[in-house]
Coordinates of C-alpha atoms in Angstrom, one line a residue:
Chain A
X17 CA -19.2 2.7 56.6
X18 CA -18.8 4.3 52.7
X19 CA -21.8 6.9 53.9
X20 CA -19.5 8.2 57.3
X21 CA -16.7 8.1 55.3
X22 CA -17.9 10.4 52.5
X23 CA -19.7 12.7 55.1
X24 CA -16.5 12.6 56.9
X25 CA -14.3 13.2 53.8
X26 CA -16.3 16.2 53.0
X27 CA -16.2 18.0 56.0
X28 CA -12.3 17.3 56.0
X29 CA -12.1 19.0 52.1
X30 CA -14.0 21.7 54.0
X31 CA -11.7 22.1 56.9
X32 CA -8.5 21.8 54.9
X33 CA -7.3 22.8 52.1
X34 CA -4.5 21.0 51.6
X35 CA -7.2 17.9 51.3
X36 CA -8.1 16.3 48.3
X37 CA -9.9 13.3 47.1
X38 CA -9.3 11.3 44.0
X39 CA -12.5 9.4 42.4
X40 CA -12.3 6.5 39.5
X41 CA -16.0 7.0 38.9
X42 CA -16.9 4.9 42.6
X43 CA -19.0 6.8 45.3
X44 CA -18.6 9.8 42.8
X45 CA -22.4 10.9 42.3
X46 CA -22.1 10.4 46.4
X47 CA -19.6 12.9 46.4
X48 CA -21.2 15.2 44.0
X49 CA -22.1 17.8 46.8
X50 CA -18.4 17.8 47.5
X51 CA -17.1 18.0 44.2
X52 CA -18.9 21.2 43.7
X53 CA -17.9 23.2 46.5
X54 CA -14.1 22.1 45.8
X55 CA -14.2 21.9 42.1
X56 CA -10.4 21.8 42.3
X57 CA -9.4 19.3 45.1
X58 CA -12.5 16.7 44.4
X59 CA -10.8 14.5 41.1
X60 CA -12.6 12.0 39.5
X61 CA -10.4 10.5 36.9
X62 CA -13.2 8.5 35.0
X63 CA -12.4 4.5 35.1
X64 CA -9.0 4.9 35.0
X65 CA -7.4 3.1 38.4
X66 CA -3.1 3.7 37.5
X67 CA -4.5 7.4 37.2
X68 CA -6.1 7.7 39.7
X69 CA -3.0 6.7 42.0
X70 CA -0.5 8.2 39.6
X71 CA -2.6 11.6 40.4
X72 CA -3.0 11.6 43.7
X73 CA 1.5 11.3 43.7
X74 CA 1.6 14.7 41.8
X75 CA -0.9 16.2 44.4
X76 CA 1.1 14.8 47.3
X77 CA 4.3 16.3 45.6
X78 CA 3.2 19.5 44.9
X79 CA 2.4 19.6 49.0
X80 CA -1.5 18.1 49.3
X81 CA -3.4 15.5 51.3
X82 CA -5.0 12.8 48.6
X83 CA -7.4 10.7 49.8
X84 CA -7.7 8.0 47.1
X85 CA -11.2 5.8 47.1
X86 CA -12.7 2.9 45.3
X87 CA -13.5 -0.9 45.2
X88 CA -10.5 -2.5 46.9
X89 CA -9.8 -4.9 43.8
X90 CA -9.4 -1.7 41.6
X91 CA -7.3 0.5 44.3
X92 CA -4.9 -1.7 45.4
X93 CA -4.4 -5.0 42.7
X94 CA -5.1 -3.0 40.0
X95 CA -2.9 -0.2 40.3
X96 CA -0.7 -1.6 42.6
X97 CA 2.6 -1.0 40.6
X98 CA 1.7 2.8 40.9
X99 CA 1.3 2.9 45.3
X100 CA 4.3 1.4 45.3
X101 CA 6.1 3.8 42.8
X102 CA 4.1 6.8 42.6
X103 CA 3.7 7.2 45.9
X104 CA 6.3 5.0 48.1
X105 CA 9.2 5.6 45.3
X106 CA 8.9 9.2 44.7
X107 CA 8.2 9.3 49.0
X108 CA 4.7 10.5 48.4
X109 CA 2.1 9.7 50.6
X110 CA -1.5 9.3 50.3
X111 CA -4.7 7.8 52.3
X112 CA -6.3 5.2 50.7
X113 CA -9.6 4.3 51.8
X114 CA -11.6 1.4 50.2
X115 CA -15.0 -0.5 49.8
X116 CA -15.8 -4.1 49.2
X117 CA -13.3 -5.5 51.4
X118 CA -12.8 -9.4 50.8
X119 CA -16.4 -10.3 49.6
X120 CA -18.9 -7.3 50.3
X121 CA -20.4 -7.7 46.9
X122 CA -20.2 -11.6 46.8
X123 CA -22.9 -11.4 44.0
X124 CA -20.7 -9.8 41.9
X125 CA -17.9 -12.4 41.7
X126 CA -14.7 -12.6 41.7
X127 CA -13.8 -9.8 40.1
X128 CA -14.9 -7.5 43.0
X129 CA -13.5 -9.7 45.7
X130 CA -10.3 -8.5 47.2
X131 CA -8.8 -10.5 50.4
X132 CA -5.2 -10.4 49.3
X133 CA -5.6 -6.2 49.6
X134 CA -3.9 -6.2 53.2
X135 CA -1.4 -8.5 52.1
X136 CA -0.5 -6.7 49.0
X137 CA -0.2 -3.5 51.3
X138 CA 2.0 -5.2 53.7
X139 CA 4.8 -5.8 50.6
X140 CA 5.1 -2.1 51.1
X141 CA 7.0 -0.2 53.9
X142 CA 6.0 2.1 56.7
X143 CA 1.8 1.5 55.6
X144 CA -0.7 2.1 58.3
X145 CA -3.7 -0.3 57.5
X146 CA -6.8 0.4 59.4
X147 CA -10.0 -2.4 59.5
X148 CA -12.2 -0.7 61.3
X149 CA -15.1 -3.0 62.8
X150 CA -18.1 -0.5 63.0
X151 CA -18.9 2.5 61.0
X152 CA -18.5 4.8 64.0
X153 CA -14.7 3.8 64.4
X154 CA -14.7 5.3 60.9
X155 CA -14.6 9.1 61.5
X156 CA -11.2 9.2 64.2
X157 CA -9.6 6.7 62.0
X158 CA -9.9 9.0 58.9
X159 CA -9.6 12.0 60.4
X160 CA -6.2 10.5 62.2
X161 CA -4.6 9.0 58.9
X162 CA -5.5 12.6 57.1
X163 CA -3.9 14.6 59.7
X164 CA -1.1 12.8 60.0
X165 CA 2.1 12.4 57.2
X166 CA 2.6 8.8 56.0
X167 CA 0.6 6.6 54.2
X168 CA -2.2 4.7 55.1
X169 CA -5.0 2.2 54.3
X170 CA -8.6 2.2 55.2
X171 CA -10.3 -0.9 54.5
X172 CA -14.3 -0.3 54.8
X173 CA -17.5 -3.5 54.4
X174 CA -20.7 -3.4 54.6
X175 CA -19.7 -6.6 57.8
X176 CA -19.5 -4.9 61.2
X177 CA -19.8 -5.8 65.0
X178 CA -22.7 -5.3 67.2
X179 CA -21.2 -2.0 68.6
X180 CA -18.1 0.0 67.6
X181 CA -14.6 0.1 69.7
X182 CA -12.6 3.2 69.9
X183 CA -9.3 3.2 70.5
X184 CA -5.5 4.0 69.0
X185 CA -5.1 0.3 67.2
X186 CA -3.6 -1.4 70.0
X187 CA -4.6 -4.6 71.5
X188 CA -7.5 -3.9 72.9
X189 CA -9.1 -6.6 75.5
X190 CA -12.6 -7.7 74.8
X191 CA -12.2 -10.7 77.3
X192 CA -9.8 -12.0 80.0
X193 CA -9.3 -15.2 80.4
X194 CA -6.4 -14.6 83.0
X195 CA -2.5 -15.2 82.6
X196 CA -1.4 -17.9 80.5
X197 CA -5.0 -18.2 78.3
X198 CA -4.6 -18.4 74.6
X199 CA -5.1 -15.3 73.2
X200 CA -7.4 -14.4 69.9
X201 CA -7.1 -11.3 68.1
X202 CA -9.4 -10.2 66.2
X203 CA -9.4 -8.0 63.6
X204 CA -11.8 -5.4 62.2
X205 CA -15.6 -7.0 61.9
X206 CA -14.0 -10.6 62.6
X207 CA -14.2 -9.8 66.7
X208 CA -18.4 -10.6 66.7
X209 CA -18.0 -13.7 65.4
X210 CA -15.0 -14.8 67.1
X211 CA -16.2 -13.8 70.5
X212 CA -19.4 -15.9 69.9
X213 CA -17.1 -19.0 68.9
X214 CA -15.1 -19.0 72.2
X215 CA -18.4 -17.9 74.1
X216 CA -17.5 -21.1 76.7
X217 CA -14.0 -21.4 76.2
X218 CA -10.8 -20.1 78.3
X219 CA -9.7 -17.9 75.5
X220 CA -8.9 -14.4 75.5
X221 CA -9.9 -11.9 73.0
X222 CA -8.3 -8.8 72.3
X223 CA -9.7 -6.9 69.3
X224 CA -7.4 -4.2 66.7
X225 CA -8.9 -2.1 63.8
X226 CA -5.0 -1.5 62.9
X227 CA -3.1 -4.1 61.8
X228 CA -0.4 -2.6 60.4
X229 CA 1.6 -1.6 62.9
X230 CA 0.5 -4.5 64.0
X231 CA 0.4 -4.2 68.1
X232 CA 3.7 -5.9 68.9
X233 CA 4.1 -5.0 72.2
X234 CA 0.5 -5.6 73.5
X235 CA 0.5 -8.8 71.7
X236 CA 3.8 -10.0 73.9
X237 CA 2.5 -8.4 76.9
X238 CA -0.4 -10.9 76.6
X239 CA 0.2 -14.2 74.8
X240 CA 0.7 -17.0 76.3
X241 CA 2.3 -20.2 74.1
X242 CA -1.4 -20.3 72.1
X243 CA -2.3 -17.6 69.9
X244 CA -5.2 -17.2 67.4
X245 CA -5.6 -14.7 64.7
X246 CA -8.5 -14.5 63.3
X247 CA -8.5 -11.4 60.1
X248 CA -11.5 -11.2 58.0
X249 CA -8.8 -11.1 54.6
X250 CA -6.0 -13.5 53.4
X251 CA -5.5 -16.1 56.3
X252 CA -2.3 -15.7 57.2
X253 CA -1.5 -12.0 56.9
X254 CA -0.2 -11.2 60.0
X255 CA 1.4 -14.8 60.8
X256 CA 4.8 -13.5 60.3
X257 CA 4.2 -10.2 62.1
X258 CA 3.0 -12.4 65.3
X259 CA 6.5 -14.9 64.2
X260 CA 8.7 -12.3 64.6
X261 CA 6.8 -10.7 67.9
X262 CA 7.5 -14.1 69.6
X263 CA 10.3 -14.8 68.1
X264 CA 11.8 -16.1 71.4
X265 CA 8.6 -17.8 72.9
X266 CA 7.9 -21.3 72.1
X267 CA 4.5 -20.7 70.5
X268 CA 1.6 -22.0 68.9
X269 CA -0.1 -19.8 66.1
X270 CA -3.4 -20.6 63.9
X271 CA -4.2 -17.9 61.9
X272 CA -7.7 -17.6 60.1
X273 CA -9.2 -15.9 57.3
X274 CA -10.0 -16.0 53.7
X275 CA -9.0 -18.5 51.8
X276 CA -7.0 -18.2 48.8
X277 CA -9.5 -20.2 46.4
X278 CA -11.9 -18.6 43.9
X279 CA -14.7 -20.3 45.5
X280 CA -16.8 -19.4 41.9
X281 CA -19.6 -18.9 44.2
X282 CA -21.8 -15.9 44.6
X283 CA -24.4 -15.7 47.5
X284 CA -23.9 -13.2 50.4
X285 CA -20.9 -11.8 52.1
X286 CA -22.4 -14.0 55.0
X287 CA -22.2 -17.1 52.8
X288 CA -18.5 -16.7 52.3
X289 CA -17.9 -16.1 56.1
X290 CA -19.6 -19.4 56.4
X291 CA -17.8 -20.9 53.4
X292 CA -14.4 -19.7 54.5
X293 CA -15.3 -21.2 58.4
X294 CA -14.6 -17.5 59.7
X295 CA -18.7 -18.1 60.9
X296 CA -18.8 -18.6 64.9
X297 CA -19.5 -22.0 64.1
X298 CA -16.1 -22.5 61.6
X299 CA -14.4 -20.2 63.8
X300 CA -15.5 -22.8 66.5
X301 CA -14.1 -25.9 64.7
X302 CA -10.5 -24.5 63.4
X303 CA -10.1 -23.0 67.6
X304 CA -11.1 -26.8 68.9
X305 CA -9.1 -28.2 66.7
X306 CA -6.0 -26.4 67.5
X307 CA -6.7 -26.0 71.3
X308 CA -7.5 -30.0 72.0
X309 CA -4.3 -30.7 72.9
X310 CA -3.1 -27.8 75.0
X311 CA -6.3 -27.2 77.0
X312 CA -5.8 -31.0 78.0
X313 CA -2.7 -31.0 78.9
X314 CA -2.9 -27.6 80.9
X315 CA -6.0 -29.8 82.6
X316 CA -8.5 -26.6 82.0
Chain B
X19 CA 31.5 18.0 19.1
X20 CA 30.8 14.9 17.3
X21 CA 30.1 12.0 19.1
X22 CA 30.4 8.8 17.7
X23 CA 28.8 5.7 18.8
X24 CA 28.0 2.4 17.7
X25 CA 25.3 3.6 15.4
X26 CA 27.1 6.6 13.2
X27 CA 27.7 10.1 13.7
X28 CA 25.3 12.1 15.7
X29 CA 24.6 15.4 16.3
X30 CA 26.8 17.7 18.0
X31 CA 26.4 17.9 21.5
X32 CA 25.2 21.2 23.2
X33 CA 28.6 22.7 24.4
X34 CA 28.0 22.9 28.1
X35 CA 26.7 19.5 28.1
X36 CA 29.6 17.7 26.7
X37 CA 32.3 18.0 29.5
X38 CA 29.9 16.6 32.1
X39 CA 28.7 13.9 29.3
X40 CA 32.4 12.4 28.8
X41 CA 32.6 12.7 32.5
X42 CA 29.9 10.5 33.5
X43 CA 30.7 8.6 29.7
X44 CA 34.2 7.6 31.8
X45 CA 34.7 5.5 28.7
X46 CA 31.5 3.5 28.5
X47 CA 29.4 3.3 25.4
X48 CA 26.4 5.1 25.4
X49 CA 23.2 4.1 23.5
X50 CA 21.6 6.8 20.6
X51 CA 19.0 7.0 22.7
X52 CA 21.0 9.3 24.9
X53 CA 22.4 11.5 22.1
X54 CA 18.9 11.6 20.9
X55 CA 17.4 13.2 24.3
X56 CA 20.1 16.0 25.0
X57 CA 18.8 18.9 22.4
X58 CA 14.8 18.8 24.1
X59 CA 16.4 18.4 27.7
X60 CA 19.2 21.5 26.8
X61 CA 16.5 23.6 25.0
X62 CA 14.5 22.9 27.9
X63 CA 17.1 23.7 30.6
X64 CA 18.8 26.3 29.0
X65 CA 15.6 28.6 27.0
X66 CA 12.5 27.4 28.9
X67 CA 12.1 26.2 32.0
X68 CA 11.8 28.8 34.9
X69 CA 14.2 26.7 37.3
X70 CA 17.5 26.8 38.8
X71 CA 19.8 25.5 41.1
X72 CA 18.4 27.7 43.9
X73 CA 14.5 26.9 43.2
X74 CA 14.4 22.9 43.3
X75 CA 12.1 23.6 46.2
X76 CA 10.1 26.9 45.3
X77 CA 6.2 25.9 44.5
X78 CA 6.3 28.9 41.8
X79 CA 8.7 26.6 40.1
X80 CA 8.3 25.1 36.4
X81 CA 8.3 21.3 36.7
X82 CA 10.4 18.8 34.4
X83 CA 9.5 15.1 34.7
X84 CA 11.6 12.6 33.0
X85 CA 9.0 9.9 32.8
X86 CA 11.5 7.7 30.4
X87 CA 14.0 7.4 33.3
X88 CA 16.6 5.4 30.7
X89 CA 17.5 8.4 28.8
X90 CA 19.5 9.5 32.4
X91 CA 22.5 10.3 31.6
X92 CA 21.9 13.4 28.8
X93 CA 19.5 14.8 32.4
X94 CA 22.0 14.4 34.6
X95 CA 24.9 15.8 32.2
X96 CA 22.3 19.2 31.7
X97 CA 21.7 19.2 35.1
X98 CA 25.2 19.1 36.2
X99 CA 26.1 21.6 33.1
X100 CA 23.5 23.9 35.2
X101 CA 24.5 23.4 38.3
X102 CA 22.2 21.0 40.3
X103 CA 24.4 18.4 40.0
X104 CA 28.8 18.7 42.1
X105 CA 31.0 17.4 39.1
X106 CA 32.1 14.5 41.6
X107 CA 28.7 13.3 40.9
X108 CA 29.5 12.1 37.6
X109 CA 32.1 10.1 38.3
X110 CA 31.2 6.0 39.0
X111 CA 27.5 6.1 37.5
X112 CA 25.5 3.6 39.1
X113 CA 28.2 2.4 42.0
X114 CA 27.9 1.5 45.3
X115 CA 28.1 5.5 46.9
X116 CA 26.6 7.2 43.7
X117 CA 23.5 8.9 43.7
X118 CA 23.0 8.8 40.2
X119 CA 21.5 5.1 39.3
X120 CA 21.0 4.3 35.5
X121 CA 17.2 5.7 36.3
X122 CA 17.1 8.7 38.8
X123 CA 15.9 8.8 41.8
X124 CA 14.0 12.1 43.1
X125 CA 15.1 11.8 46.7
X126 CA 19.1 11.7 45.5
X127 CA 19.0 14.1 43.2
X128 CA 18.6 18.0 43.7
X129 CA 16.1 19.2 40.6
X130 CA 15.0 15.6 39.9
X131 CA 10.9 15.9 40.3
X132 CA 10.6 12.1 40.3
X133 CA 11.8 9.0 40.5
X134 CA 11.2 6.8 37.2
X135 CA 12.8 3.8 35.5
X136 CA 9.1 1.4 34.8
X137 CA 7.4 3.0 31.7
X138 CA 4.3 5.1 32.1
X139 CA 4.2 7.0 35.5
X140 CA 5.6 10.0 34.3
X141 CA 2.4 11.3 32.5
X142 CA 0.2 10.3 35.3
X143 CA 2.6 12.3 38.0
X144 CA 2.6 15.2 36.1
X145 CA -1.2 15.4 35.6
X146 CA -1.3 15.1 39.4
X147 CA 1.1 17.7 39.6
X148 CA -0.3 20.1 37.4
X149 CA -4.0 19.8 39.3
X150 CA -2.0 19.8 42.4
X151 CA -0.2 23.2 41.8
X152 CA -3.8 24.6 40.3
X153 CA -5.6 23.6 43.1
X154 CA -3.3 25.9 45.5
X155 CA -4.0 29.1 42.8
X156 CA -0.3 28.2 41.6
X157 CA -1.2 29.2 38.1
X158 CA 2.4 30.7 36.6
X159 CA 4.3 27.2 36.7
X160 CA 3.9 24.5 33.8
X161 CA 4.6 20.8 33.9
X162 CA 6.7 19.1 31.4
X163 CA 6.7 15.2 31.2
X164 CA 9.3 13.8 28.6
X165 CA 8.1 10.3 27.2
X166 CA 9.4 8.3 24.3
X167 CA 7.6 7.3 21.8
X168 CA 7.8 3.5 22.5
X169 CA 6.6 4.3 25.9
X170 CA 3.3 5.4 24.6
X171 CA 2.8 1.4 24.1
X172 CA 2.1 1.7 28.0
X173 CA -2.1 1.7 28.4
X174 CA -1.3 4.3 32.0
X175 CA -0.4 6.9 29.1
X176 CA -3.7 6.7 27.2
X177 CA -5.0 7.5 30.9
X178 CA -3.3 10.4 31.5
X179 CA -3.6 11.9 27.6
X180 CA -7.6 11.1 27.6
X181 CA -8.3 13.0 31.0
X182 CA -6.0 16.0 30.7
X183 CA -7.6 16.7 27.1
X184 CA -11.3 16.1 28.6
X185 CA -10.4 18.4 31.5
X186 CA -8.4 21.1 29.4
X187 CA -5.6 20.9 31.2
X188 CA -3.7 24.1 30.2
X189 CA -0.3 23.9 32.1
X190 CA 0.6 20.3 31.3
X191 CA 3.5 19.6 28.4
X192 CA 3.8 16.6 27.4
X193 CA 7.2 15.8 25.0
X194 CA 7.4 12.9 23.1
X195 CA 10.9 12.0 21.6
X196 CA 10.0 10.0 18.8
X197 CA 12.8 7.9 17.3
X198 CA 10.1 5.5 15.6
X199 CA 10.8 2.8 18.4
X200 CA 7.6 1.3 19.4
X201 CA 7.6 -2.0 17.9
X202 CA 4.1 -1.7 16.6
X203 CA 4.4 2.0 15.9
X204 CA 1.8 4.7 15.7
X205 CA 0.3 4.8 12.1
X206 CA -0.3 8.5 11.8
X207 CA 2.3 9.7 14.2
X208 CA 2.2 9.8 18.2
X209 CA 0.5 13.1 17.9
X210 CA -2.8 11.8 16.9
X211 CA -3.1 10.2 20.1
X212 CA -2.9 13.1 21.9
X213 CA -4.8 15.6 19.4
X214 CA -7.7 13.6 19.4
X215 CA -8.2 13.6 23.2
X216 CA -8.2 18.0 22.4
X217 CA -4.7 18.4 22.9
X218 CA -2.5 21.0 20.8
X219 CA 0.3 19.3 19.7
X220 CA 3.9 20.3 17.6
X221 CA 5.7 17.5 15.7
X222 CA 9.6 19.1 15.1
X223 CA 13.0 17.9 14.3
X224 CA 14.3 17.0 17.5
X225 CA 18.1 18.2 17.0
X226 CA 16.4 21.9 15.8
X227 CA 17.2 24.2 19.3
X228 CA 14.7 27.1 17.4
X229 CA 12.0 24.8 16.4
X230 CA 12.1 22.9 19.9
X231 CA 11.8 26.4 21.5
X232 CA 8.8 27.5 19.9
X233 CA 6.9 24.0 19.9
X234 CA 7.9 23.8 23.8
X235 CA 6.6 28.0 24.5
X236 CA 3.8 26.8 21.8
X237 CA 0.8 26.1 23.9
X238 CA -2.7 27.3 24.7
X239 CA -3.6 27.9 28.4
X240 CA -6.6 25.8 27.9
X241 CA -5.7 22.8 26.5
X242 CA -2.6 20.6 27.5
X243 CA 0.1 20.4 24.3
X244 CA 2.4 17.9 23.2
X245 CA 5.7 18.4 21.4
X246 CA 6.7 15.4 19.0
X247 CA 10.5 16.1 18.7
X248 CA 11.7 13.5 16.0
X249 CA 15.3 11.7 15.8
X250 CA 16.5 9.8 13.0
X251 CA 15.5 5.8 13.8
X252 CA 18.7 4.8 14.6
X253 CA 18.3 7.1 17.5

């Protein structure tokens, strides 16, 4: 995904110039090509994360595009007082667009995980967050969020799905399991796994790469009184985006994803799928678990 | 005018200022830190920046960031003695219908570049602003950032002052009112920081109109400058 999205990002600095790309030393020998065609719109701040934020908010005032890359831990915790002043307080916007995701470089440790990053983004207002679940669903994403005027949040890994799915963001049926079926959603690189887990089962799955704004109206135009979210960042995320969709439904949600611990283990980003059950085979468990009851008593 | 506040006598306020000043005052006591801010902003208004009432939207416009957003009320009393601000404006300071909070906000305020209040974005805005106005071949207009000299304590400011003087970034200002307030101080003056990141600097009285002029027009176009204007302590 970081490869399309710096050939992608290039060929955007070269189609328009009100782009510009801001750099804390991450992917910036990648984008070396590109820094020399546009000495003046390609930024790279040195490791200096409140800068590199801070800048791209004078850009976007004096009337450019910033697109604003690095490790999600560094763009979004570490300068997070800076999105949410120098750009949302002074209404700038820019498109952020990170690697790393919750545990892409599990090796490193803890300091380069990031699964709160959605979370933290969804303190702010009017944020589109994009997950995208395959590298090819990278260029329209990019290219969609830079064209357009508000802020928004690309979240890139190294994890992906067999295939990519296109799409505007909303709820997008992988699998029908006819009226009155729990519903899954899936978010982002989660949907593999999570089709696997309920391979067998009377659930259906609908997949987004846009969580924020999260589907509302697909999601009530397809739940049923069990829904399952399963997000590959903070379990939890979108629970009270789904509470207040269904606000007048009875309804029954378990929402899955990272765990909160620091596990203070390394291994791959695999590992900590299987460690944080968001595997097929934990995914498997936690659905079981919550579905024993109500597939018994619907008699499926 | 002499103003007197809880600290002593202070210097005279710039004439036009000190209508809209008792105004927005409306009997309140004002800190020294705001007597201590109105001869920069008023030299600023009034002999250097290249902005007026009817260009708080023209790109070929200078820039003037208040990045300590507590010293408001001297900004909005030059502003309104210039004319970006009604005179109703002044009255009720941080109420329920005002648009003028106890920090600004950009988006209420006609002329006001940003919005700031938390130390240490100012610096950081205004290096984005000055690339940003470069980067469109908008090479006449310069940015000025006003700081305090406790709000160097911020690490975001040692940021911005490292990368503009690597990059030589000619149009940025930066303005650092120094009433020896940061609790642990800057042994050797705040201009040192910036100096030895290649940055010109002027260190002046503060209360001096001349002296402020020339330090502010003082810069080189290939290297970002900082003006030290000094108050007395208690300022």
């Amino acid at each position: 995904m970081r490869d399309i999205f710096i050939d992608t990002t290039a060929e955007l600095l070269t189609e328009n110039p009100r782009t510009a790309l801001v750099l804390a030393d991450i992917s910036a020998a990648a984008f070396a090509p590109a820094a020399a065609r546009h000495p003046d719109r390609v930024l790279n701040v040195g490791i200096r994360e409140q800068l590199m934020v801070g800048v791209a908010g004078g850009l976007a005032l004096t009337g450019l595009r910033p697109i604003v890359h690095s490790y999600a831990p560094f763009l979004i915790e570490r300068a997070y007082e800076q999105l949410k002043l120098d750009l949302d307080h002074q209404a700038a916007t820019a498109v952020l667009v990170s690697v790393g995701a919750s545990y892409d470089r599990a090796a490193a440790g803890r300091t380069h995980l990031s699964p709160a990053d959605v979370s933290l983004i969804d303190t702010l207002h009017g944020w589109t967050v994009h997950v995208p679940g395959h590298p090819a669903e990278v260029p329209a994403l990019l290219r969609d969020a830079v064209a357009g005027d508000g802020s928004a949040y690309l979240r890139l890994s190294v994890l992906r799905n067999d295939r990519p799915r296109g799409g505007d963001g909303s709820l997008a049926v992988v699998r029908n399991a006819g009226p009155g079926a729990p519903l899954l959603v899936a978010v982002g690189p989660a949907l593999d796994a999570a089709l696997a887990a309920v391979a067998d089962l009377p659930v259906t799955v609908a997949y987004t790469h846009r969580p924020r704004p999260f589907d509302t109206a697909g999601l009530r135009a397809r739940a049923g009184t069990e829904v399952i979210l399963v997000e590959p960042y903070l379990a939890g995320t979108s629970s009270r985006v789904v509470s207040a969709a269904l606000v007048d439904r009875p309804h029954r949600l378990l929402a899955l994803g990272v765990g909160r611990a620091d596990l203070r283990r390394y291994g791959s980003p695999e590992d900590h799928n299987r460690w944080h059950g968001l595997d097929s085979a934990g995914l498997r468990r936690s659905v079981d678990a919550f579905l024993a009851g109500a597939l018994l008593a619907a008699g499926r | 005018m002499m103003m007197t506040t809880a600290n002593g006598t202070m210097p005279p306020v710039p004439g036009p200022v000190a209508g809209p000043l008792e105004q927005l005052r409306a009997g309140r006591e004002f800190g020294a830190n705001v007597y201590s801010t109105i001869d920069v902003l008023w030299v600023l208004y009034h002999r250097v920046l290249r902005i007026t009432p009817e260009t708080v939207d023209d790109p070929e416009r200078d820039r003037f960031l208040l990045s300590k957003g507590h010293a408001v009320a001297g900004y909005y009393a030059v502003l309104a003695a210039k004319g970006f601000l009604r005179a109703g404006w002044l009255d009720d300071q941080g109420g329920p219908a005002s648009r003028l909070g106890d920090h600004p906000d950009r988006t209420l305020v006609p002329g006001v570049e940003i919005g700031s209040g938390s130390l240490g974005h100012g610096l950081g805005l205004g290096v984005g602003t000055a690339l940003g106005l470069r980067a469109q071949g908008l090479l006449t207009p310069r940015v000025y950032v006003l700081l305090g000299d406790a709000e160097l304590d911020e690490g975001s400011n040692h940021e911005a002052i490292a990368y503009a003087g690597a990059t030589g970034l000619g149009s940025l200002t930066a303005v650092v009112v120094d009433n020896h307030s940061a609790t642990h101080g800057w042994p050797g003056g705040a201009a040192a920081r910036f100096t030895v990141n290649g940055w010109t600097a002027s260190t002046v009285d503060g209360h001096d109109h001349d002296a402020l002029h020339t330090a502010l027009t003082g810069q080189h176009q290939d290297r970002p400058h900082v003006v030290v204007a000094v108050v007395r302590t208690e300022e």
